[in-house]
Coordinates of C-alpha atoms and ligand atoms in Angstrom, one line a residue:
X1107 CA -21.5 -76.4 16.1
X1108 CA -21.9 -72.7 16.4
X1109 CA -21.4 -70.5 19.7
X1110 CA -22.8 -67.2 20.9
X1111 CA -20.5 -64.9 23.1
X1112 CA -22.2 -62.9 25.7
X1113 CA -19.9 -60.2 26.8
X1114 CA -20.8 -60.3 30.7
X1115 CA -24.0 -60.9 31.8
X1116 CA -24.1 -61.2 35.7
X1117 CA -25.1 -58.4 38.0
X1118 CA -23.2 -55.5 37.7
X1119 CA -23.2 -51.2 38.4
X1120 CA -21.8 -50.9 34.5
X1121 CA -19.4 -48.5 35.1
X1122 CA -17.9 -50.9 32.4
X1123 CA -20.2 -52.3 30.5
X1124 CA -20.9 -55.3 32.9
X1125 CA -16.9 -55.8 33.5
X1126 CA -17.7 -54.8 36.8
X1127 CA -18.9 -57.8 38.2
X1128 CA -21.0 -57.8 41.6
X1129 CA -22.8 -61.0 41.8
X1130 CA -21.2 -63.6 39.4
X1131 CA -24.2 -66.1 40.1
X1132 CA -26.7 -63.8 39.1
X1133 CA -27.9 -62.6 35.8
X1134 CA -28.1 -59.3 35.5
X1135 CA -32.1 -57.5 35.7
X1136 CA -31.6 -55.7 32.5
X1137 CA -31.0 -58.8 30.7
X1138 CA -33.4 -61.2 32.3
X1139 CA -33.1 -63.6 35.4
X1140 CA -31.4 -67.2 35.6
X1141 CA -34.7 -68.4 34.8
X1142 CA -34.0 -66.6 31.0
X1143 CA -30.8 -67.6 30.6
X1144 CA -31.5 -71.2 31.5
X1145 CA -34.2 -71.2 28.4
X1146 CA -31.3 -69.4 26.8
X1147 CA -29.2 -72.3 26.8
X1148 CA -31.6 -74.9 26.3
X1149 CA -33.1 -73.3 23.1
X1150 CA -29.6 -72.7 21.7
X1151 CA -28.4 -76.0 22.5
X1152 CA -31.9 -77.7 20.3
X1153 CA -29.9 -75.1 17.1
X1154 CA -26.8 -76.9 17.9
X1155 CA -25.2 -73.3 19.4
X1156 CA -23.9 -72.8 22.5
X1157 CA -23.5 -70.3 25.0
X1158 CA -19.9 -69.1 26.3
X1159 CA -19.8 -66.5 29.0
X1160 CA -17.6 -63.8 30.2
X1161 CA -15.4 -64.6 33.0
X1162 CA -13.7 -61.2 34.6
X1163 CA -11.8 -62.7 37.4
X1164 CA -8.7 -60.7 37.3
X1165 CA -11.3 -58.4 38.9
X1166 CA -14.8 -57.3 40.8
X1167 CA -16.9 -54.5 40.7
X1168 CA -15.8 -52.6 44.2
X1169 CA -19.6 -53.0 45.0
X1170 CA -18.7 -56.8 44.9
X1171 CA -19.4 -58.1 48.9
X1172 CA -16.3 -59.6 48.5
X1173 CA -14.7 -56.4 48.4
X1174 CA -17.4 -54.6 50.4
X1175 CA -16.0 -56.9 53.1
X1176 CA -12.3 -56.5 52.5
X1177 CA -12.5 -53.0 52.6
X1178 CA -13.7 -53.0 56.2
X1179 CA -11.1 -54.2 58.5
X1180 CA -7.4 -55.4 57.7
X1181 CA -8.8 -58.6 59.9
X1182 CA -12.2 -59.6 58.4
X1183 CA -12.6 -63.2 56.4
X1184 CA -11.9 -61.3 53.5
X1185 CA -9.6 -59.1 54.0
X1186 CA -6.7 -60.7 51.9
X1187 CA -8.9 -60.9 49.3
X1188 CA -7.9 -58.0 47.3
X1189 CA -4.3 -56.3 47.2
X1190 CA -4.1 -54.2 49.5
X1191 CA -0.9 -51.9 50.4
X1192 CA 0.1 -49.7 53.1
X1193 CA 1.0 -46.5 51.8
X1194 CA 4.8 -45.2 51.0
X1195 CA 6.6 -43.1 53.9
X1196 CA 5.0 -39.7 52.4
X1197 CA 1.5 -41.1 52.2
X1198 CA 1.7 -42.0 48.7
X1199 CA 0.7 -44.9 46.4
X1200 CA 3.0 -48.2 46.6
X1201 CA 4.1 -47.8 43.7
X1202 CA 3.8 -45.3 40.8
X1203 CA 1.8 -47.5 38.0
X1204 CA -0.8 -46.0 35.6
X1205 CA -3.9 -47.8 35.4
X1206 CA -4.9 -49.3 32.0
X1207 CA -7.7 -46.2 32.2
X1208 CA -5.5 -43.4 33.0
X1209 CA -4.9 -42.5 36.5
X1210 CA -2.9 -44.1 39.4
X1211 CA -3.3 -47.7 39.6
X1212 CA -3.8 -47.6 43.4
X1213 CA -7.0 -46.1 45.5
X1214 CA -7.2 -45.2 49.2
X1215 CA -9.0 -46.8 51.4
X1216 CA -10.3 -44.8 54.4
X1217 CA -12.0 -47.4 56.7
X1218 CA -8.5 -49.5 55.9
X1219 CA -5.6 -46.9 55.6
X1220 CA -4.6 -48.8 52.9
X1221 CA -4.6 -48.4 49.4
X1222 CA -5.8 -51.1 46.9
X1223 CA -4.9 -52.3 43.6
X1224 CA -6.8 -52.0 40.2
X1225 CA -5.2 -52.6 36.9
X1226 CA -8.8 -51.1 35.2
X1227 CA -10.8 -48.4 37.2
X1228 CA -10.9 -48.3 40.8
X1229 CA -14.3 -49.4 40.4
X1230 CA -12.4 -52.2 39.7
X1231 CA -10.6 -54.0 42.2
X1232 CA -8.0 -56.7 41.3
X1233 CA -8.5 -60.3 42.6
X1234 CA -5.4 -61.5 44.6
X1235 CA -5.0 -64.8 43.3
X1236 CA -2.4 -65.9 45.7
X1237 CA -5.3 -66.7 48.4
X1238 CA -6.4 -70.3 47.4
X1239 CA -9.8 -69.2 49.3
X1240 CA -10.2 -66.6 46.3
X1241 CA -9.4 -69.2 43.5
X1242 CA -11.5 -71.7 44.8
X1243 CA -14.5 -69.2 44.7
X1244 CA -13.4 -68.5 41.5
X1245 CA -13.6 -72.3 40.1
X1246 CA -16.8 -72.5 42.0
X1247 CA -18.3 -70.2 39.8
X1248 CA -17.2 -71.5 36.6
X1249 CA -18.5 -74.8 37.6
X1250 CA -22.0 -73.5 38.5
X1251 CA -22.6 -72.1 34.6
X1252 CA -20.9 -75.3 33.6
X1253 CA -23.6 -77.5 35.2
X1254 CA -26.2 -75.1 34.0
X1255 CA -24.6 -76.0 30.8
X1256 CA -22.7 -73.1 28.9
X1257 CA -20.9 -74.2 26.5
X1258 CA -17.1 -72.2 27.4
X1259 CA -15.6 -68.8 28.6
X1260 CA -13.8 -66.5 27.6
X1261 CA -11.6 -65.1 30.2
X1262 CA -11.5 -61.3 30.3
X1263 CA -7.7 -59.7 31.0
X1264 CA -6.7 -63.2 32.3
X1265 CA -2.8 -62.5 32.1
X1266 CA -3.2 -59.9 34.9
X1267 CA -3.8 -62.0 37.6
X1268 CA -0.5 -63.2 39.0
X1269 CA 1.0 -60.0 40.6
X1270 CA 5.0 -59.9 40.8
X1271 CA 6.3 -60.6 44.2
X1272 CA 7.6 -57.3 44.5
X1273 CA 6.1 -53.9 43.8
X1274 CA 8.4 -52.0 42.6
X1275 CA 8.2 -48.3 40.8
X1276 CA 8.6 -48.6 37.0
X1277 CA 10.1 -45.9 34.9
X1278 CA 7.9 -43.3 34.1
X1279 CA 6.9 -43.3 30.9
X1280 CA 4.3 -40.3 30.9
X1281 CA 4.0 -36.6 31.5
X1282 CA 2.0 -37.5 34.4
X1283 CA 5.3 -39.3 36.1
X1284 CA 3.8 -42.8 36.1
X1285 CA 5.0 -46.2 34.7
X1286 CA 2.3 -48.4 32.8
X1287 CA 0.9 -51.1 35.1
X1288 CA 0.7 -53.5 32.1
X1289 CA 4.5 -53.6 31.8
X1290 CA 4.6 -54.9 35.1
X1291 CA 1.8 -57.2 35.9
X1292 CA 1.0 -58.8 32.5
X1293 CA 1.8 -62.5 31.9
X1294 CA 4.2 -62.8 35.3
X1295 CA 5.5 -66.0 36.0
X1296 CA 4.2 -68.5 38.1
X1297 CA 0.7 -67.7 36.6
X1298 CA 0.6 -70.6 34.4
X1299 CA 0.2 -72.8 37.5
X1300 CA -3.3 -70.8 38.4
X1301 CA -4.1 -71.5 35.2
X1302 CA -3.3 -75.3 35.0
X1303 CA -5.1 -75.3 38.4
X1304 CA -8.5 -73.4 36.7
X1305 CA -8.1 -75.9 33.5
X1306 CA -8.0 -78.6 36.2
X1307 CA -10.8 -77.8 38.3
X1308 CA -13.1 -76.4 35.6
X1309 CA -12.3 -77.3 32.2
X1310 CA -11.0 -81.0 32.3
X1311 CA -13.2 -83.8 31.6
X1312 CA -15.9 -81.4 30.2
X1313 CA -16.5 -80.8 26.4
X1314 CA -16.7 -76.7 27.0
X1315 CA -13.8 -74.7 25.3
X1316 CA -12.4 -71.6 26.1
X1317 CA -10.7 -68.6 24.8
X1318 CA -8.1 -66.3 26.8
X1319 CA -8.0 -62.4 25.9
X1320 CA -4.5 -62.4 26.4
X1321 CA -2.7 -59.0 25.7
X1322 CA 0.5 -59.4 26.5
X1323 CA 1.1 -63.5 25.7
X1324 CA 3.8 -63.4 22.5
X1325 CA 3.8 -66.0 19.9
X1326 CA 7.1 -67.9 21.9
X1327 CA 4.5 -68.3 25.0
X1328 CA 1.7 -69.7 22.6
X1329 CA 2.5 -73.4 23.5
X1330 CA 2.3 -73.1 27.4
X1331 CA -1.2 -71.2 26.7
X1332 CA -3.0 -73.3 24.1
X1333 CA -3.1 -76.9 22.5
X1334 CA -2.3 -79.9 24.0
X1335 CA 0.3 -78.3 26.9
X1336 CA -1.4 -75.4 27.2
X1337 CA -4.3 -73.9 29.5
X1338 CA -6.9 -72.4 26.9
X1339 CA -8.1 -73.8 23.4
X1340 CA -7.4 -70.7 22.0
X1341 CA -6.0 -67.1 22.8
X1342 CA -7.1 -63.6 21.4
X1343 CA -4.0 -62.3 19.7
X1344 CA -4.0 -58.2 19.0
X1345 CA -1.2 -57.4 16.8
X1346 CA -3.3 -57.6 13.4
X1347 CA -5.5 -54.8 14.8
X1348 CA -4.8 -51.5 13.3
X1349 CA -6.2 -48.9 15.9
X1350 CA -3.7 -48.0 18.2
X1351 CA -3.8 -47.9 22.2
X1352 CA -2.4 -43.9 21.8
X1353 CA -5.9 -42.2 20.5
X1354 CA -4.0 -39.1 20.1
X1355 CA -1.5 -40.2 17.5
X1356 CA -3.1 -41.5 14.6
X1357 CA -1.3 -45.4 14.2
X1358 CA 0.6 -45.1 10.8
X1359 CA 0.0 -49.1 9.4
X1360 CA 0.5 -50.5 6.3
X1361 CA -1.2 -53.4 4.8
X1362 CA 2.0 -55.2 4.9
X1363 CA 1.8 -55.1 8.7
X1364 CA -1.6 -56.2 9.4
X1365 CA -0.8 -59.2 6.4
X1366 CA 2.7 -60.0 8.8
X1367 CA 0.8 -60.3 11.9
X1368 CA -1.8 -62.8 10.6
X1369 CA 0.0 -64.8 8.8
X1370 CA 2.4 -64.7 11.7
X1371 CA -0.8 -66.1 14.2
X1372 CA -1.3 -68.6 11.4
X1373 CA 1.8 -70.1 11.5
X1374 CA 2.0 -70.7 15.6
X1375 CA -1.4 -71.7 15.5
X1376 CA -0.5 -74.4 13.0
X1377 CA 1.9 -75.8 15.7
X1378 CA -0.2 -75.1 18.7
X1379 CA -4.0 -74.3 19.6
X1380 CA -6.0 -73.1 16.7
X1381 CA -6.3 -69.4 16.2
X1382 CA -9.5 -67.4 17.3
X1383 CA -9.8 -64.8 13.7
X1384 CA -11.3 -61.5 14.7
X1385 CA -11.7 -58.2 13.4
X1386 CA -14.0 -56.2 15.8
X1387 CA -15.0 -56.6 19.7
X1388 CA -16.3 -54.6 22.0
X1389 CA -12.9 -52.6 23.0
X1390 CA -12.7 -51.7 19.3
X1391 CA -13.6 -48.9 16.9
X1392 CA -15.3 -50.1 13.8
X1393 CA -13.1 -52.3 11.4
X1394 CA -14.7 -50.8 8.0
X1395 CA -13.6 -47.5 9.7
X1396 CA -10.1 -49.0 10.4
X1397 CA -9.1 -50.9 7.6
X1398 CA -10.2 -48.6 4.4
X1399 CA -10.7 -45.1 3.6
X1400 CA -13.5 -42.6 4.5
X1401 CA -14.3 -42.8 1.1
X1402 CA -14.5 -46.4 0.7
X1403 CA -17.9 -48.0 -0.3
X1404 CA -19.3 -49.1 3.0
X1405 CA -20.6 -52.2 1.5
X1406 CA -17.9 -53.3 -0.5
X1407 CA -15.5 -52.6 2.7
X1408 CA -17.6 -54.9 5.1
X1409 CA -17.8 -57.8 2.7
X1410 CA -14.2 -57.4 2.3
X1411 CA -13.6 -57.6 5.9
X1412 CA -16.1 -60.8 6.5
X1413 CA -14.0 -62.4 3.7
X1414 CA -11.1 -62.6 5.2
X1415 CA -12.6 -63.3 8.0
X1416 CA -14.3 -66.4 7.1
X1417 CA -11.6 -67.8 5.2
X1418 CA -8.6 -68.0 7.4
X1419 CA -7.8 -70.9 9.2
X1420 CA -9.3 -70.7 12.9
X1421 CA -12.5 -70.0 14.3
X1422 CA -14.7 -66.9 13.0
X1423 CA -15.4 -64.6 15.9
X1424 CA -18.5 -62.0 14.2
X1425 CA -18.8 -59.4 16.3
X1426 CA -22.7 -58.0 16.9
X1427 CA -23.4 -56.2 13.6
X1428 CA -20.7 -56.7 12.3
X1429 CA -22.4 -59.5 9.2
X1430 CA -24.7 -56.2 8.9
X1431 CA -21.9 -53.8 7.9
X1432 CA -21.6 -51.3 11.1
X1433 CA -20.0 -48.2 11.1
X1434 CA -18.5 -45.7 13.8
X1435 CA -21.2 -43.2 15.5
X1436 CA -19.7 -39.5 15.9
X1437 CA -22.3 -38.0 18.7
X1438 CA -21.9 -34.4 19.3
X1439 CA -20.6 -33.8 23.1
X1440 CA -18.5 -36.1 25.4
X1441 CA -21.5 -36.7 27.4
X1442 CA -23.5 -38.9 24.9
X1443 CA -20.3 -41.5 25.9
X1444 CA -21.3 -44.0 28.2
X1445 CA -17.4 -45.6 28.0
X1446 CA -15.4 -44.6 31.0
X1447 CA -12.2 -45.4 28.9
X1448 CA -13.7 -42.4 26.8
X1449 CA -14.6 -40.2 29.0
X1450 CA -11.1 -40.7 30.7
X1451 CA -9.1 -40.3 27.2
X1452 CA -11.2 -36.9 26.5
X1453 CA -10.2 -35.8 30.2
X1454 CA -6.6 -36.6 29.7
X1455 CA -6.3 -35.2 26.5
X1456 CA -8.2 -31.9 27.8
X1457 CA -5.7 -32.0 30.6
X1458 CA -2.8 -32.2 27.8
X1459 CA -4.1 -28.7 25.8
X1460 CA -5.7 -30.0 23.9
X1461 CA -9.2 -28.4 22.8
X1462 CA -12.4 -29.5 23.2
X1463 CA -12.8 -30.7 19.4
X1464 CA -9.7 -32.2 19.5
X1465 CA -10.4 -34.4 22.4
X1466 CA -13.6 -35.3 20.9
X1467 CA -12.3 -36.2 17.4
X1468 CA -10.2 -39.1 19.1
X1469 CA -13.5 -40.0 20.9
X1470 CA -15.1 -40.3 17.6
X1471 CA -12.2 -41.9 15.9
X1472 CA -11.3 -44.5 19.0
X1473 CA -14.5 -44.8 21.4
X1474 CA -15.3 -48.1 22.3
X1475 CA -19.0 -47.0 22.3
X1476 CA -18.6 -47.2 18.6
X1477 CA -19.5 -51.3 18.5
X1478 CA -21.6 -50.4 21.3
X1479 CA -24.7 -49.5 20.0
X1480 CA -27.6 -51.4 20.1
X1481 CA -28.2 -54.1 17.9
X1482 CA -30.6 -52.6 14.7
X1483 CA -33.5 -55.5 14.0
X1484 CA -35.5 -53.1 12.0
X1485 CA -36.8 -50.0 11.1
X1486 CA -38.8 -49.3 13.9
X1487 CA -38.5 -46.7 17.1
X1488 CA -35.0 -47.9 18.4
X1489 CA -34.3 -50.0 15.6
X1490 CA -36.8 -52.3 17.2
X1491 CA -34.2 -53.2 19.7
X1492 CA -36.5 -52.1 22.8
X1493 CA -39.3 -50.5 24.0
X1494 CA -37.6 -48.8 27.2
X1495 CA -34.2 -46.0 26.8
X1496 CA -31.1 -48.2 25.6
X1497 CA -28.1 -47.4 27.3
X1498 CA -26.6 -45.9 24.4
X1499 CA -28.4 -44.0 21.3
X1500 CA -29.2 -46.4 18.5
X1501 CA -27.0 -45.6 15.7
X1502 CA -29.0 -43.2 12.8
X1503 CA -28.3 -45.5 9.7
X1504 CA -31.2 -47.9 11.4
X1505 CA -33.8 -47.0 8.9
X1506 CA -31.3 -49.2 6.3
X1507 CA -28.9 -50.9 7.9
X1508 CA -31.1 -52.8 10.1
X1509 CA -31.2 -57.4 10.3
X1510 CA -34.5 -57.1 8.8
X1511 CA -33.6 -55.1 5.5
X1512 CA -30.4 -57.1 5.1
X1513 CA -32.0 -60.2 5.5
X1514 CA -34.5 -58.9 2.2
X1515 CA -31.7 -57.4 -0.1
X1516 CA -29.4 -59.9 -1.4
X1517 CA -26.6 -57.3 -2.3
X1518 CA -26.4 -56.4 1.6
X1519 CA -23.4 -57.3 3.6
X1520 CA -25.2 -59.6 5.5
X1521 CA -26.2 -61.7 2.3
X1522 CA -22.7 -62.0 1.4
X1523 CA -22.1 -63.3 5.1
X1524 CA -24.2 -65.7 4.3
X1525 CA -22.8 -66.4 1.5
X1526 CA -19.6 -67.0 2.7
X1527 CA -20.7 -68.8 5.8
X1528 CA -22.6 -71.6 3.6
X1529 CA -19.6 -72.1 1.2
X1530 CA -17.8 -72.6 4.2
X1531 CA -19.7 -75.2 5.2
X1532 CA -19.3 -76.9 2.1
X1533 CA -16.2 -76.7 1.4
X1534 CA -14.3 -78.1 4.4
X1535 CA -10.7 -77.1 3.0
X1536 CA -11.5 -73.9 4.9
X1537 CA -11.6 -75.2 8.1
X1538 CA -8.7 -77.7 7.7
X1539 CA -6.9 -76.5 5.1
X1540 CA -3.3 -75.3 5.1
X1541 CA -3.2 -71.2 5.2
X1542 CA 0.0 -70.1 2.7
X1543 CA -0.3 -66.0 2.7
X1544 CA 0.8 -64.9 -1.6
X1545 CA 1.8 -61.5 -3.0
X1546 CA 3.2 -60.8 0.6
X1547 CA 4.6 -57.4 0.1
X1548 CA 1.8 -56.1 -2.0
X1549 CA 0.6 -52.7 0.0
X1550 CA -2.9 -53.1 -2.0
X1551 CA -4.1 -56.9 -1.8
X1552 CA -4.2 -59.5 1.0
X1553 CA -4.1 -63.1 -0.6
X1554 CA -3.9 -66.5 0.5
X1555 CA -4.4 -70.3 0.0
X1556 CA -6.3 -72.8 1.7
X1557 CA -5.0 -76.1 0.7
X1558 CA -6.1 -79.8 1.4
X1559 CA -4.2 -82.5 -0.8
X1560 CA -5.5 -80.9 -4.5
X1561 CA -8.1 -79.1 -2.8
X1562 CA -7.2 -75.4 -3.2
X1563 CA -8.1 -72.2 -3.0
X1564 CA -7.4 -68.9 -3.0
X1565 CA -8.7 -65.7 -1.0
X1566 CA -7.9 -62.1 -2.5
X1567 CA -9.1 -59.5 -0.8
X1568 CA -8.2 -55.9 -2.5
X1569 CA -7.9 -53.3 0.4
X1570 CA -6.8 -50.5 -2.2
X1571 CA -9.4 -48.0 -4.1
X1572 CA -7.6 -48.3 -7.3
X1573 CA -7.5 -51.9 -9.6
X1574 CA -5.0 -54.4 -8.2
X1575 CA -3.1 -57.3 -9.6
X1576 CA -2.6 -60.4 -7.5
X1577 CA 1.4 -61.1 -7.9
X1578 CA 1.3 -65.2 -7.9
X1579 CA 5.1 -65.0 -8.1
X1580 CA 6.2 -68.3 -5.7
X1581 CA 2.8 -68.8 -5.0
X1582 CA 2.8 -72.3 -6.3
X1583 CA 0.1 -71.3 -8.6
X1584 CA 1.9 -71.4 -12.7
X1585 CA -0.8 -69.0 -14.2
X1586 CA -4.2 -67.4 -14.2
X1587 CA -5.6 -70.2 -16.0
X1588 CA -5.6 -72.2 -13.3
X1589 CA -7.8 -69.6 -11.1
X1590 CA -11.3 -70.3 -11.4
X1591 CA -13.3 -67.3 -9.3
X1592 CA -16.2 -68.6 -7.6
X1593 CA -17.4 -65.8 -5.4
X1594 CA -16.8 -61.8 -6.4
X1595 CA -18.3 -59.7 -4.0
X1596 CA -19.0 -57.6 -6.9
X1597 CA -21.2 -60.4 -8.4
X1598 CA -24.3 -57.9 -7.8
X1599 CA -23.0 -55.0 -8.3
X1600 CA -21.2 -56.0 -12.6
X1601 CA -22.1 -58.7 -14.6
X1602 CA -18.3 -59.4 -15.2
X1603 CA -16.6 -62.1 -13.7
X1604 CA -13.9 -60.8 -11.3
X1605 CA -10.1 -61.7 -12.3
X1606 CA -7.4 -62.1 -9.8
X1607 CA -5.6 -60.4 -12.9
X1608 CA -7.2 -57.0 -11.6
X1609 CA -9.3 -56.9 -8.4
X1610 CA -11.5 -54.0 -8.8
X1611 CA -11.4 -51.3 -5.8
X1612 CA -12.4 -53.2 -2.4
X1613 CA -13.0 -56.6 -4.3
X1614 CA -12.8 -59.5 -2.7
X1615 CA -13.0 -63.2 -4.4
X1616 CA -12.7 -67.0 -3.4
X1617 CA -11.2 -69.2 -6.2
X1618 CA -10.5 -72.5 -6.9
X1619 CA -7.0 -73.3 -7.9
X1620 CA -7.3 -76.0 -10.1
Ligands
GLC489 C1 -11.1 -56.4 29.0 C2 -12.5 -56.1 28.4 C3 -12.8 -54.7 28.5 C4 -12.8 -54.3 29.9 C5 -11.5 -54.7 30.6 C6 -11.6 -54.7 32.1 O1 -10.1 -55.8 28.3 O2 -12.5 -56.6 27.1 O3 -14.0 -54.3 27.9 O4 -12.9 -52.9 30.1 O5 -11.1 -56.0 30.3 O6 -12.4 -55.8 32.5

């Protein structure tokens, strides 16, 4: 059973990319009507895939009539639907937290004299959870896509949505004087019981499954969120990602790092829930971009990326054009960005001193418009993607890197993804198998086993431009011998069988140990 991930979908202004939600009922005109998504479902259900939406429910769009309500009066039927403050004594915010975008986390109101909450933009108010009236819309929701038969969720910036009791100033942490709202809204207790309640009244007794981008939720929490005890089937878990939240100090990483983090995911996850493996999203940069050199072989780098990818133990999330190899886009002014973060990182960083190429250069290196270009089918006018003006330049590698030339060229990335994805499927060790991580200090290689009883492999992925041993030193395995390579993703590119002896630059190969 496969599943397709539609980052949101319902009617929306996108000023974020649809995480702005105005109408959660309602599919949004750009993508279709209900009508489409309905045929949607139903034709992906007769390929055995199913569709999981986007729940945002820590917040609304502010053109939401939720909040066009609330915002009225202090006495309306939803006025406590939001989180509203009065200002302080001075006629300042309620507190002094920075929004996850940069900026106070708090905007005034004028028809309320209030100011309201928003952990995003203030296009973006946040949900107050603590009126049951507001959760039970909430579940209502949820159970209308689930009748129309979706297949999960994932729950957008779910660990937001339990505010502390108190507001209370945090220490500033910024030159602008402002303390970082995450520190003191994320994962708060007492929000485990709304999400017992929303597992309860949504996900119980159905077979959907759902996945929790939760920023915030350490590896000690992972039992009360996932598994058996838990609220979701799985969480998102960030720490293996290598590009920071600071764009204007490049994150130093080593390989070691990113190799700790995983095999740190893997080894909760083996206790409880199952781990969701990704690499890219749509908050994210590039990962060929993030992971190897400028000068690294595009090609080799992306099937080096889907390796790992497909062979840890948990569930594969490919990210849209991704299997096709993507790279970053570097557009020449601020105002090809559609991303608000973007535009607000260039704004701060302008603000800061720093000059006009400089903001941009961490808009090139960070943006999240990079994975948000428009899928490339082919090599027609907008990469065949539409007819009309996409909301974001399609990317100028189209004319090649485009689904219909990888589909025709079996030394493409996506052939390699396909690869992989059918040896997967045939070899069921990779789904159940144990995950043992090998040569863990290695700076140059990332290797592992997959082991089932005597079936066993091993995964060695070389993220280094020079030739790299794989150290089997308390690996279990006694010697090379016993490594028979099965897949090289230089098979097309040298007639020589790869050797764990010496990856060559960006290899990556699946072996059987026998
Ligand atoms: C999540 C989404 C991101 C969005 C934010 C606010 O982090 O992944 O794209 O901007 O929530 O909804």
């Amino acid at each position: 059973m496969g599943a397709v991930w539609l980052t949101p979908v319902f009617v929306s202004p996108m000023e974020d990319n649809g995480y702005d939600v105005a109408d959660y009922y309602t599919i949004n005109p750009l993508y279709g009507s209900n009508e489409d998504m309905d045929a949607l479902i139903e034709a992906a259900g007769q390929r055995g895939i199913r569709i999981v939406m986007d729940l945002v429910y820590n917040h609304t769009s502010d053109q939401h009539e939720w909040f066009r309500e609330s915002m009225q009066s202090r006495d309306n039927a939803y006025s406590d639907w939001y989180i509203w403050r009065d200002a302080k004594p001075d006629g300042s915010a309620p507190t002094n937290w920075r929004s996850i975008f940069g900026g106070s986390a708090w905007t005034w109101c004028e028809s309320r004299q209030q100011y309201y909450l928003h952990t995003f933009a203030p296009s973006q108010p946040d949900l107050n959870w603590e009126n049951p009236e507001v959760r039970q819309a909430l579940y209502d929701i949820a159970n209308y896509w689930v009748d129309k038969g979706v297949g999960g969720f994932r729950m957008d910036a779910i660990p937001y949505i339990k505010k502390p009791p108190v507001f209370k100033d945090g220490t500033p942490d910024g030159v602008d004087g402002m303390s970082d709202v995450h520190a003191m809204t994320v994962n708060t207790p007492g929000i485990l019981d709304f999400l017992h309640e929303f597992r309860q009244q949504v996900q119980d007794g159905t077979d959907i499954f759902t996945v929790g981008e939760a920023n915030g939720v350490g590896p000690d929490d992972l039992p009360d969120w996932v598994g058996s005890n838990g609220v979701f089937d799985m969480i998102f878990s960030f720490d293996h990602l290598v590009d920071g939240d600071n764009w204007r100090v490049e994150k130093q990483w080593k390989l070691t790092d990113v190799k700790q983090a995983l095999t740190a995911a893997e080894a909760v996850t083996a206790e409880a829930g199952w781990y969701p493996v990704f690499f890219e999203n749509h908050d994210k940069p590039r990962s060929i971009d993030s992971y190897f050199p400028e000068d690294a072989d595009p090609v080799l780098a992306g099937r080096a990326m889907g390796t790992v990818l497909l062979t840890l133990r948990g569930t594969p999330f490919i990210y849209e054009g991704e299997e096709l190899g993507y790279t970053n886009v570097a557009w020449p002014s601020i105002d090809d960005y559609n991303d608000l973060n973007s535009r607000s990182q260039y704004n701060s960083a302008l603000s800061e001193g720093y000059t006009e190429a400089e903001a941009l250069s961490f808009v090139h290196r960070h943006s999240r418009d990079n994975a948000r270009t428009p899928m490339q089918w082919n090599a027609e006018a907008n990469a065949g993607f539409t007819t009309g003006t996409p909301w974001l330049p399609v990317h100028d590698d189209y004319t090649s890197e485009n689904a219909q030339a990888e589909a025709a060229d079996p030394a493409s990335v996506l052939a390699w993804y396909h690869r992989l994805a059918d040896f997967r499927q045939a070899n069921e060790v990779l789904c159940d198998g144990d995950y043992r991580e090998v040569a863990a200090s290695s700076e140059q290689v990332y290797a592992f086993t997959r082991e089932n009883g005597d079936d066993k492999l091993l995964i060695a992925v070389n993220f280094s431009g020079s030739e790299a041993p794989v150290d089997l030193t308390g690996s279990g395995i006694a010697s090379f011998e016993d490594v028979e390579v099965l897949l090289s993703s230089y098979d097309d590119i040298e007639a020589t069988a790869g050797t764990p002896e010496a990856l060559r630059p960006y290899e990556a190969i699946v072996a059987r140990i026998r």
